[in-house]
Every structure is written in structure tokens, then in C-alpha cells.
Amino acid sequence: MFDRPHNLKESSDTQLHDESRQGEALMIEKPKQYSGRKLYIESYGCAMNFADSEIVASLMLDMGFETTPQYKEADVIFINTCSIRDNAEQRVRNRLREFSAAKKKKPGMTIGVLGCMAERLKSKFLEEEKLVDIVIGPDSYRDLPNLLSQADEGMRAVNVLLSREETYADINPVRLNSNGISAFVSIMRGCDNMCSFCVVPFTRGRERSRDPESIVREANELFEQGYREVTLLGQNVDSYKWEEGAVNFAQLLELVAQIDPLLRVRFSTSHPKDITDEVLHTMKKYENICNHIHLPVQSGNSRVLELMNRTYTREWYIERIDTIKRLIPDCSISTDIIIGFCTETEEEHQETLSLMEYAQFDFAYMYTYSERPGTLAAKRFEDDIPEEVKVRRFNEILKMQQTCSLNRLEQHIGKTHQILIDGYSKKSDKDFSGKSEHNITVVFPANENNKPGDYVNVEIVRCTPATLIGQII
């Protein structure tokens, strides 16, 4: 779908695409009923994939596995995969070759591919390249005991069936590599939007929403365990609905916000065609719902948006931006942009630049388009923009976003924000690091009176291109 990712914001647990977490080895505590077998699980892709790894870890914990940070020590290796970007697929293939080399020295080892690449490349992985023993789709994790049993008997095992019902609502995810402060809560699975560039509907199936009672219960349990921030996750959270619309996303947001004023609530991702004024009014009503919306635009030109099957126009998107800023003037807005989509003209590229300048996005994830097999775009359109043109347009988009990001950051100087401390700065243990409600990283001197998990009021005194610098008041 797209390559050459870039974002203008320091990595955080709540980012949609956190480049620092790609390939992360996930750890859990040793189970009470230890089977003597060790699991190594590595994750790539978006926040949904990392949340899914927590579900898999919970199931493996119940089977008596403990985790290891060294894949060569593992009895079972899982790699949770992403099909969104070509470079992610290449990284996964390279890792599978490394794992296969380790298996030659430890023949009893089992290697499995989870997630979005599983369905699309099951034949290649299992039969042609013989890189793995197990292939498991995103809706088939409950079948792990059966699949592992087959693999233990020397058979290759696969289950990539998609489900119209599976939400894993009854499974309490094991919080992996958590800071104990922020956590993901999945509210729905799959996607009904058939964006022409995207493989998600084919790899994750149709939309189905999770029981709101189970969502509120999970968020409440997290708060009682000391967590102070949850991010409600879905491919398109605004289309959440339970029992024929009896509970919509705005109502679910309110239910979670009512758990406790000290529990911050975030959400991702919103679709421009679906985000409603009711959601915005709910955000405005509750101070603990963070004033940040991730609203992917993809292109600033209506013709290209139609080719992408985004089902909105440039004018519709601008109206949504205007409404957000009118109802929530302090709201930060981030976005996704695909550069060099099929047949994109120079004038249409300029329209994306002008929309960016108008919207003044706080940060953006930017990618040059690359064709993904099986998508509608791959079947219907030619990837006809030369690579050198894509690179040049990418650099122009990047320059525009750098200007917008700095403009937005400078507007915070002199203001005081409530910051949730999530740890120490990556550069110095003498500084705390935390998030503002706008999802901006703020760094400020540490003291003995505060600790990670505390809220503090911080006056912003200056900024870098990606971070706010302040002091506790």
C-alpha cells in the first residue's frame, strides 16, 4: 500500500504506527502452571497488532508457556505481521529466514506467523518457502492449542478463517512491555470500508463491535490496577455500534469516560465520513477525553479520493476540520497521507499541500504509494507515478508538515498543560517525559515529589521540532 513512512512526533505507546516498537520482543511473567516451554513473540504493524499479541500472550500463558527475549532459546516463535506496507513484509521475511536458521540447530522448535500476512501468504510460507509450521489469522487465535498440537506431531497447521462474530471480548489481554500507565482496549475488529489501496478488509474481515459492558469492565479493571490512560482501538471507531445501534461510539466514549475523572481516554482511528458531531460534543463534555483526533485524509484532491474509494470529498473533509475546530478549539488533529497514488497529477499533489496548510495538522504519517497485491487498486489501476516523482512529492509534503508541526508546537509556549508522567526522558534520567491531552510529548525536570502515573501541571517554555519543553508549576 505504501512505503517510506515518516512521522513528526516522538514515539509513544499511543501512536498508530510506532516505529520504535516494530519487531519488539514481548515479555510476560512466568505462569503459575509452567509447562517448561518458552515462547518468543515479535510484533510488527499498527496498535491493533500489538493489542492482538497481548491476546495471544494471554492464551499462551493459560497453556503454561513463559516468554523469553532470546528467540534461539524458544520452543515456539510467533511473529505477528502486517500487510499494510511492503517494507514491513520484507522485514518479516528476513526475520523468518533467521528463525529458520535457528530451527536447524533446534529441530523441535515451532515457528508461526500470526496476523495480517497470514491469510494472504499462507501458501508461500507453508508450502513454497517452507519457512513456518503454523499460520494463524487474526480471528483464529482461540485455535492455538489445536494448531500447536498438530505442529508438535510434525504437521503443518493453518487456520485463517475470518469470523463475523469473534471479538475476544472474554479474554483479558496480558499487558506486554507495559509502562503500567497506558493501555490499549480493542472495541471492534475488522473493517467494512473498501478503500482501494488497503488490504485490511481482506485480512481482518468484516466489522463487528464488542459488547460495551466488556469494554467498560476491562477499562475499569485497568484503572483499578493503576493504569491512568486507555486508548480505544478500532480500524474505524466511529462505526462502532452494538445491537443494531443501541450503543454508538459517542455513547461508548461517554461510558468509559464516566469510569473515573482520573482515567484519560483516547481513541483511534476515526474515518472522516463517519465522525459525528455527537462524538465531538461528548469530547467537549468530559475533560478526561483527550483533545486529539487522528483523522486520515490520504489525499487533498476529490478525484484521487474517489479513486481511493474514501467516500468523501475535499470539501467534506474541510467541513469536518472546521467543525472540530469550532466545537473544540484546542483539539489537535493528526492525519495519514499517501503520496503518488495512481494517476495523481501535479495539480492534485498541490491540492494536498494546500489542504495541509489549511488544516495545520499537528503531526502526520506520510507514505509513498506502493501497490499491495489483492487490493482493488492493484486490480484496477496502474502504479504509474515514477519513483523519483514520488520521492520529490514526498519531500515537499514532509517540508510542509514540518512547518505545520512547528507552528502548532509554538502555539503551546507560555501555556500550562496537565501532563500524565509516563516515565523518564529517553535522553536523561533527570527529566520526566509525559503526554499532554493533545498527544504531544512533553519533557520537564524530574523531582522527588512526583513519579510515573502522576498528573502534573507543566508550563511550556520552549519546543524542539517534535517535543515541548516545560517545567512543573
Short mmCIF file of N, CA, C and O in Angstrom, two decimals, residues 312-413:
data_model
loop_
_atom_site.label_atom_id
_atom_site.label_comp_id
_atom_site.label_asym_id
_atom_site.label_seq_id
_atom_site.Cartn_x
_atom_site.Cartn_y
_atom_site.Cartn_z
N TYR A 312 -15.62 10.34 0.57
CA TYR A 312 -15.83 11.74 0.94
C TYR A 312 -15.01 12.59 -0.03
O TYR A 312 -14.16 12.07 -0.77
N THR A 313 -15.27 13.88 -0.03
CA THR A 313 -14.58 14.81 -0.91
C THR A 313 -13.66 15.71 -0.10
O THR A 313 -13.70 15.72 1.14
N ARG A 314 -12.88 16.49 -0.81
CA ARG A 314 -12.04 17.50 -0.16
C ARG A 314 -12.91 18.44 0.67
O ARG A 314 -12.56 18.76 1.81
N GLU A 315 -14.03 18.84 0.11
CA GLU A 315 -14.91 19.79 0.79
C GLU A 315 -15.49 19.18 2.06
O GLU A 315 -15.60 19.86 3.09
N TRP A 316 -15.86 17.91 2.01
CA TRP A 316 -16.39 17.22 3.20
C TRP A 316 -15.35 17.20 4.30
O TRP A 316 -15.65 17.48 5.45
N TYR A 317 -14.11 16.85 3.94
CA TYR A 317 -13.04 16.77 4.94
C TYR A 317 -12.80 18.15 5.57
O TYR A 317 -12.66 18.25 6.80
N ILE A 318 -12.76 19.18 4.76
CA ILE A 318 -12.54 20.53 5.29
C ILE A 318 -13.67 20.93 6.23
O ILE A 318 -13.44 21.54 7.28
N GLU A 319 -14.91 20.54 5.91
CA GLU A 319 -16.03 20.85 6.79
C GLU A 319 -15.86 20.16 8.13
O GLU A 319 -16.16 20.75 9.18
N ARG A 320 -15.35 18.92 8.13
CA ARG A 320 -15.12 18.21 9.39
C ARG A 320 -14.02 18.90 10.21
O ARG A 320 -14.12 19.02 11.43
N ILE A 321 -12.98 19.34 9.54
CA ILE A 321 -11.91 20.08 10.23
C ILE A 321 -12.47 21.36 10.85
O ILE A 321 -12.20 21.69 12.02
N ASP A 322 -13.25 22.08 10.06
CA ASP A 322 -13.84 23.34 10.56
C ASP A 322 -14.74 23.09 11.77
O ASP A 322 -14.72 23.86 12.74
N THR A 323 -15.52 22.02 11.72
CA THR A 323 -16.43 21.70 12.83
C THR A 323 -15.66 21.32 14.08
O THR A 323 -16.00 21.75 15.20
N ILE A 324 -14.61 20.53 13.92
CA ILE A 324 -13.78 20.15 15.07
C ILE A 324 -13.21 21.40 15.73
O ILE A 324 -13.28 21.57 16.96
N LYS A 325 -12.67 22.29 14.92
CA LYS A 325 -12.03 23.49 15.48
C LYS A 325 -13.04 24.46 16.07
O LYS A 325 -12.73 25.20 17.00
N ARG A 326 -14.27 24.43 15.56
CA ARG A 326 -15.31 25.30 16.11
C ARG A 326 -15.81 24.77 17.45
O ARG A 326 -15.98 25.54 18.40
N LEU A 327 -16.03 23.46 17.52
CA LEU A 327 -16.56 22.87 18.76
C LEU A 327 -15.48 22.65 19.82
O LEU A 327 -15.74 22.76 21.02
N ILE A 328 -14.26 22.30 19.36
CA ILE A 328 -13.16 22.03 20.29
C ILE A 328 -11.94 22.81 19.80
O ILE A 328 -11.04 22.23 19.16
N PRO A 329 -11.88 24.10 20.06
CA PRO A 329 -10.80 24.93 19.51
C PRO A 329 -9.40 24.44 19.88
O PRO A 329 -8.44 24.65 19.12
N ASP A 330 -9.28 23.76 21.01
CA ASP A 330 -7.98 23.32 21.50
C ASP A 330 -7.59 21.93 20.98
O ASP A 330 -6.57 21.38 21.37
N CYS A 331 -8.39 21.35 20.09
CA CYS A 331 -8.16 19.97 19.65
C CYS A 331 -6.97 19.88 18.70
O CYS A 331 -6.82 20.69 17.78
N SER A 332 -6.11 18.89 18.94
CA SER A 332 -5.03 18.60 17.99
C SER A 332 -5.54 17.56 16.99
O SER A 332 -6.35 16.69 17.34
N ILE A 333 -5.07 17.67 15.77
CA ILE A 333 -5.52 16.78 14.70
C ILE A 333 -4.29 16.22 14.00
O ILE A 333 -3.40 16.96 13.58
N SER A 334 -4.25 14.91 13.87
CA SER A 334 -3.19 14.25 13.11
C SER A 334 -3.81 13.55 11.92
O SER A 334 -5.04 13.39 11.84
N THR A 335 -2.98 13.08 10.99
CA THR A 335 -3.53 12.53 9.76
C THR A 335 -2.58 11.53 9.12
O THR A 335 -1.44 11.38 9.55
N ASP A 336 -3.08 10.83 8.10
CA ASP A 336 -2.27 9.99 7.22
C ASP A 336 -2.35 10.56 5.81
O ASP A 336 -3.43 11.02 5.38
N ILE A 337 -1.25 10.49 5.08
CA ILE A 337 -1.23 10.98 3.70
C ILE A 337 -0.50 9.97 2.83
O ILE A 337 0.60 9.52 3.16
N ILE A 338 -1.12 9.59 1.72
CA ILE A 338 -0.49 8.72 0.72
C ILE A 338 -0.05 9.59 -0.46
O ILE A 338 -0.85 10.34 -1.02
N ILE A 339 1.21 9.48 -0.81
CA ILE A 339 1.80 10.34 -1.84
C ILE A 339 2.03 9.53 -3.11
O ILE A 339 2.54 8.40 -3.07
N GLY A 340 1.63 10.10 -4.25
CA GLY A 340 1.88 9.44 -5.53
C GLY A 340 0.94 8.30 -5.82
O GLY A 340 1.34 7.31 -6.46
N PHE A 341 -0.33 8.41 -5.39
CA PHE A 341 -1.31 7.38 -5.73
C PHE A 341 -1.52 7.36 -7.24
O PHE A 341 -1.25 8.35 -7.94
N CYS A 342 -2.03 6.26 -7.75
CA CYS A 342 -2.20 6.04 -9.19
C CYS A 342 -2.82 7.27 -9.89
O CYS A 342 -3.85 7.77 -9.44
N THR A 343 -2.20 7.72 -10.92
CA THR A 343 -2.65 8.82 -11.82
C THR A 343 -2.63 10.20 -11.15
O THR A 343 -3.09 11.17 -11.76
N GLU A 344 -2.13 10.34 -9.94
CA GLU A 344 -2.11 11.64 -9.27
C GLU A 344 -1.32 12.65 -10.10
O GLU A 344 -0.15 12.41 -10.43
N THR A 345 -1.92 13.76 -10.43
CA THR A 345 -1.26 14.80 -11.21
C THR A 345 -0.53 15.78 -10.30
O THR A 345 -0.72 15.78 -9.09
N GLU A 346 0.25 16.64 -10.91
CA GLU A 346 0.97 17.64 -10.14
C GLU A 346 0.00 18.60 -9.46
O GLU A 346 0.19 19.01 -8.31
N GLU A 347 -1.06 18.95 -10.17
CA GLU A 347 -2.06 19.86 -9.60
C GLU A 347 -2.77 19.22 -8.40
O GLU A 347 -3.06 19.88 -7.40
N GLU A 348 -3.03 17.92 -8.50
CA GLU A 348 -3.69 17.22 -7.39
C GLU A 348 -2.75 17.10 -6.19
O GLU A 348 -3.19 17.19 -5.03
N HIS A 349 -1.48 16.90 -6.44
CA HIS A 349 -0.48 16.91 -5.37
C HIS A 349 -0.48 18.27 -4.68
O HIS A 349 -0.42 18.36 -3.44
N GLN A 350 -0.56 19.34 -5.45
CA GLN A 350 -0.59 20.69 -4.88
C GLN A 350 -1.83 20.90 -4.02
O GLN A 350 -1.80 21.62 -3.02
N GLU A 351 -2.93 20.23 -4.38
CA GLU A 351 -4.15 20.34 -3.56
C GLU A 351 -3.96 19.69 -2.19
O GLU A 351 -4.51 20.16 -1.19
N THR A 352 -3.17 18.61 -2.15
CA THR A 352 -2.87 18.01 -0.85
C THR A 352 -2.05 18.97 0.00
O THR A 352 -2.31 19.16 1.19
N LEU A 353 -1.07 19.62 -0.62
CA LEU A 353 -0.26 20.60 0.10
C LEU A 353 -1.11 21.75 0.63
O LEU A 353 -0.95 22.19 1.77
N SER A 354 -2.04 22.21 -0.19
CA SER A 354 -2.87 23.35 0.25
C SER A 354 -3.83 22.94 1.36
O SER A 354 -4.11 23.73 2.27
N LEU A 355 -4.33 21.70 1.32
CA LEU A 355 -5.19 21.24 2.40
C LEU A 355 -4.41 21.13 3.70
O LEU A 355 -4.90 21.48 4.78
N MET A 356 -3.17 20.63 3.61
CA MET A 356 -2.32 20.54 4.80
C MET A 356 -2.10 21.92 5.41
O MET A 356 -2.17 22.09 6.64
N GLU A 357 -1.85 22.88 4.56
CA GLU A 357 -1.62 24.25 5.05
C GLU A 357 -2.88 24.80 5.71
O GLU A 357 -2.82 25.49 6.72
N TYR A 358 -4.03 24.47 5.15
CA TYR A 358 -5.31 24.92 5.71
C TYR A 358 -5.59 24.24 7.05
O TYR A 358 -5.96 24.89 8.03
N ALA A 359 -5.41 22.92 7.09
CA ALA A 359 -5.77 22.16 8.30
C ALA A 359 -4.77 22.35 9.43
O ALA A 359 -5.13 22.26 10.60
N GLN A 360 -3.51 22.62 9.10
CA GLN A 360 -2.46 22.77 10.11
C GLN A 360 -2.42 21.56 11.05
O GLN A 360 -2.61 21.66 12.26
N PHE A 361 -2.16 20.39 10.45
CA PHE A 361 -2.09 19.17 11.24
C PHE A 361 -0.96 19.25 12.26
O PHE A 361 0.13 19.76 11.96
N ASP A 362 -1.22 18.71 13.45
CA ASP A 362 -0.18 18.71 14.48
C ASP A 362 0.94 17.74 14.12
O ASP A 362 2.10 18.02 14.39
N PHE A 363 0.60 16.61 13.57
CA PHE A 363 1.60 15.70 13.04
C PHE A 363 0.94 14.81 12.01
O PHE A 363 -0.30 14.78 11.89
N ALA A 364 1.76 14.10 11.24
CA ALA A 364 1.22 13.30 10.14
C ALA A 364 2.09 12.09 9.89
O ALA A 364 3.30 12.12 10.12
N TYR A 365 1.45 11.04 9.41
CA TYR A 365 2.16 9.86 8.92
C TYR A 365 2.06 9.92 7.40
O TYR A 365 0.97 9.94 6.84
N MET A 366 3.23 9.93 6.75
CA MET A 366 3.28 10.15 5.31
C MET A 366 3.95 8.96 4.63
O MET A 366 4.97 8.47 5.12
N TYR A 367 3.39 8.52 3.51
CA TYR A 367 3.90 7.34 2.83
C TYR A 367 3.82 7.55 1.32
O TYR A 367 2.86 8.13 0.81
N THR A 368 4.83 7.04 0.61
CA THR A 368 4.68 6.97 -0.85
C THR A 368 3.93 5.69 -1.18
O THR A 368 4.13 4.64 -0.54
N TYR A 369 3.06 5.77 -2.17
CA TYR A 369 2.21 4.64 -2.53
C TYR A 369 3.03 3.52 -3.15
O TYR A 369 3.91 3.74 -3.98
N SER A 370 2.73 2.29 -2.73
CA SER A 370 3.24 1.10 -3.42
C SER A 370 2.10 0.10 -3.46
O SER A 370 1.37 -0.07 -2.49
N GLU A 371 1.99 -0.56 -4.58
CA GLU A 371 0.86 -1.46 -4.84
C GLU A 371 0.91 -2.68 -3.92
O GLU A 371 1.96 -3.29 -3.73
N ARG A 372 -0.25 -3.01 -3.31
CA ARG A 372 -0.36 -4.19 -2.46
C ARG A 372 -1.21 -5.23 -3.18
O ARG A 372 -2.34 -4.94 -3.59
N PRO A 373 -0.69 -6.43 -3.35
CA PRO A 373 -1.43 -7.48 -4.06
C PRO A 373 -2.79 -7.75 -3.42
O PRO A 373 -2.93 -7.77 -2.19
N GLY A 374 -3.79 -7.94 -4.28
CA GLY A 374 -5.12 -8.28 -3.80
C GLY A 374 -6.03 -7.10 -3.54
O GLY A 374 -7.24 -7.27 -3.36
N THR A 375 -5.48 -5.89 -3.52
CA THR A 375 -6.31 -4.72 -3.28
C THR A 375 -7.05 -4.32 -4.56
O THR A 375 -6.68 -4.70 -5.67
N LEU A 376 -8.10 -3.51 -4.38
CA LEU A 376 -8.86 -3.03 -5.53
C LEU A 376 -7.98 -2.19 -6.45
O LEU A 376 -8.11 -2.26 -7.68
N ALA A 377 -7.09 -1.38 -5.86
CA ALA A 377 -6.22 -0.54 -6.68
C ALA A 377 -5.29 -1.38 -7.54
O ALA A 377 -5.03 -1.05 -8.71
N ALA A 378 -4.79 -2.47 -6.98
CA ALA A 378 -3.89 -3.35 -7.74
C ALA A 378 -4.61 -3.98 -8.93
O ALA A 378 -4.02 -4.21 -9.98
N LYS A 379 -5.91 -4.24 -8.76
CA LYS A 379 -6.69 -4.87 -9.83
C LYS A 379 -7.13 -3.86 -10.89
O LYS A 379 -7.28 -4.20 -12.07
N ARG A 380 -7.36 -2.61 -10.47
CA ARG A 380 -8.00 -1.64 -11.37
C ARG A 380 -7.06 -0.60 -11.97
O ARG A 380 -7.30 -0.10 -13.07
N PHE A 381 -5.99 -0.26 -11.24
CA PHE A 381 -5.17 0.88 -11.65
C PHE A 381 -3.72 0.48 -11.83
O PHE A 381 -3.23 -0.45 -11.19
N GLU A 382 -3.03 1.25 -12.64
CA GLU A 382 -1.59 1.07 -12.81
C GLU A 382 -0.86 2.00 -11.85
O GLU A 382 -1.21 3.17 -11.70
N ASP A 383 0.15 1.46 -11.19
CA ASP A 383 1.01 2.27 -10.31
C ASP A 383 1.96 3.06 -11.22
O ASP A 383 3.09 2.66 -11.46
N ASP A 384 1.47 4.20 -11.74
CA ASP A 384 2.13 4.85 -12.87
C ASP A 384 2.92 6.11 -12.52
O ASP A 384 3.39 6.81 -13.42
N ILE A 385 3.06 6.43 -11.24
CA ILE A 385 3.85 7.60 -10.88
C ILE A 385 5.30 7.18 -10.69
O ILE A 385 5.59 6.31 -9.85
N PRO A 386 6.23 7.76 -11.45
CA PRO A 386 7.64 7.35 -11.32
C PRO A 386 8.16 7.55 -9.90
O PRO A 386 7.75 8.47 -9.20
N GLU A 387 9.08 6.69 -9.50
CA GLU A 387 9.60 6.72 -8.14
C GLU A 387 10.25 8.06 -7.81
O GLU A 387 10.08 8.58 -6.71
N GLU A 388 10.97 8.63 -8.77
CA GLU A 388 11.62 9.91 -8.49
C GLU A 388 10.61 11.03 -8.26
O GLU A 388 10.85 11.95 -7.48
N VAL A 389 9.45 10.94 -8.93
CA VAL A 389 8.39 11.92 -8.71
C VAL A 389 7.78 11.72 -7.33
O VAL A 389 7.51 12.69 -6.60
N LYS A 390 7.55 10.46 -6.94
CA LYS A 390 7.02 10.19 -5.60
C LYS A 390 7.96 10.73 -4.52
O LYS A 390 7.51 11.35 -3.54
N VAL A 391 9.26 10.52 -4.70
CA VAL A 391 10.23 10.98 -3.70
C VAL A 391 10.22 12.50 -3.60
O VAL A 391 10.23 13.07 -2.51
N ARG A 392 10.18 13.16 -4.75
CA ARG A 392 10.15 14.63 -4.74
C ARG A 392 8.89 15.15 -4.08
O ARG A 392 8.92 16.06 -3.24
N ARG A 393 7.74 14.56 -4.41
CA ARG A 393 6.48 14.98 -3.78
C ARG A 393 6.50 14.68 -2.28
O ARG A 393 6.00 15.46 -1.48
N PHE A 394 7.06 13.52 -1.92
CA PHE A 394 7.17 13.18 -0.50
C PHE A 394 7.94 14.26 0.25
O PHE A 394 7.54 14.70 1.33
N ASN A 395 9.06 14.68 -0.31
CA ASN A 395 9.88 15.69 0.36
C ASN A 395 9.14 17.02 0.49
O ASN A 395 9.30 17.73 1.48
N GLU A 396 8.32 17.35 -0.50
CA GLU A 396 7.53 18.59 -0.41
C GLU A 396 6.45 18.48 0.67
O GLU A 396 6.21 19.44 1.41
N ILE A 397 5.80 17.30 0.74
CA ILE A 397 4.81 17.06 1.79
C ILE A 397 5.48 17.11 3.16
O ILE A 397 4.97 17.72 4.12
N LEU A 398 6.64 16.48 3.27
CA LEU A 398 7.38 16.45 4.53
C LEU A 398 7.73 17.88 4.98
O LEU A 398 7.55 18.23 6.16
N LYS A 399 8.22 18.68 4.06
CA LYS A 399 8.60 20.06 4.40
C LYS A 399 7.39 20.85 4.88
O LYS A 399 7.46 21.60 5.86
N MET A 400 6.25 20.67 4.21
CA MET A 400 5.03 21.36 4.62
C MET A 400 4.62 20.93 6.03
O MET A 400 4.26 21.75 6.88
N GLN A 401 4.67 19.61 6.30
CA GLN A 401 4.26 19.14 7.61
C GLN A 401 5.22 19.59 8.71
O GLN A 401 4.80 19.88 9.83
N GLN A 402 6.50 19.65 8.41
CA GLN A 402 7.46 20.16 9.39
C GLN A 402 7.11 21.59 9.78
O GLN A 402 7.17 21.96 10.96
N THR A 403 6.73 22.39 8.80
CA THR A 403 6.33 23.78 9.08
C THR A 403 5.07 23.82 9.93
O THR A 403 4.99 24.56 10.92
N CYS A 404 4.06 23.02 9.55
CA CYS A 404 2.81 22.99 10.30
C CYS A 404 3.03 22.50 11.73
O CYS A 404 2.48 23.07 12.68
N SER A 405 3.82 21.43 11.89
CA SER A 405 4.06 20.88 13.22
C SER A 405 4.74 21.89 14.12
O SER A 405 4.36 22.06 15.30
N LEU A 406 5.73 22.59 13.59
CA LEU A 406 6.43 23.59 14.40
C LEU A 406 5.50 24.74 14.75
O LEU A 406 5.50 25.23 15.90
N ASN A 407 4.68 25.16 13.79
CA ASN A 407 3.70 26.23 14.07
C ASN A 407 2.78 25.83 15.22
O ASN A 407 2.51 26.64 16.12
N ARG A 408 2.30 24.60 15.17
CA ARG A 408 1.37 24.13 16.21
C ARG A 408 2.05 24.01 17.56
O ARG A 408 1.50 24.38 18.59
N LEU A 409 3.29 23.51 17.58
CA LEU A 409 4.02 23.38 18.83
C LEU A 409 4.29 24.75 19.46
O LEU A 409 4.16 24.92 20.67
N GLU A 410 4.65 25.71 18.64
CA GLU A 410 4.96 27.05 19.16
C GLU A 410 3.75 27.71 19.81
O GLU A 410 3.90 28.55 20.69
N GLN A 411 2.55 27.31 19.40
CA GLN A 411 1.34 27.88 19.99
C GLN A 411 1.14 27.45 21.44
O GLN A 411 0.36 28.05 22.18
N HIS A 412 1.85 26.40 21.87
CA HIS A 412 1.73 25.93 23.25
C HIS A 412 2.68 26.65 24.20
O HIS A 412 2.53 26.54 25.42
N ILE A 413 3.66 27.36 23.67
CA ILE A 413 4.65 28.03 24.53
C ILE A 413 3.95 29.11 25.36
O ILE A 413 3.16 29.91 24.85
#
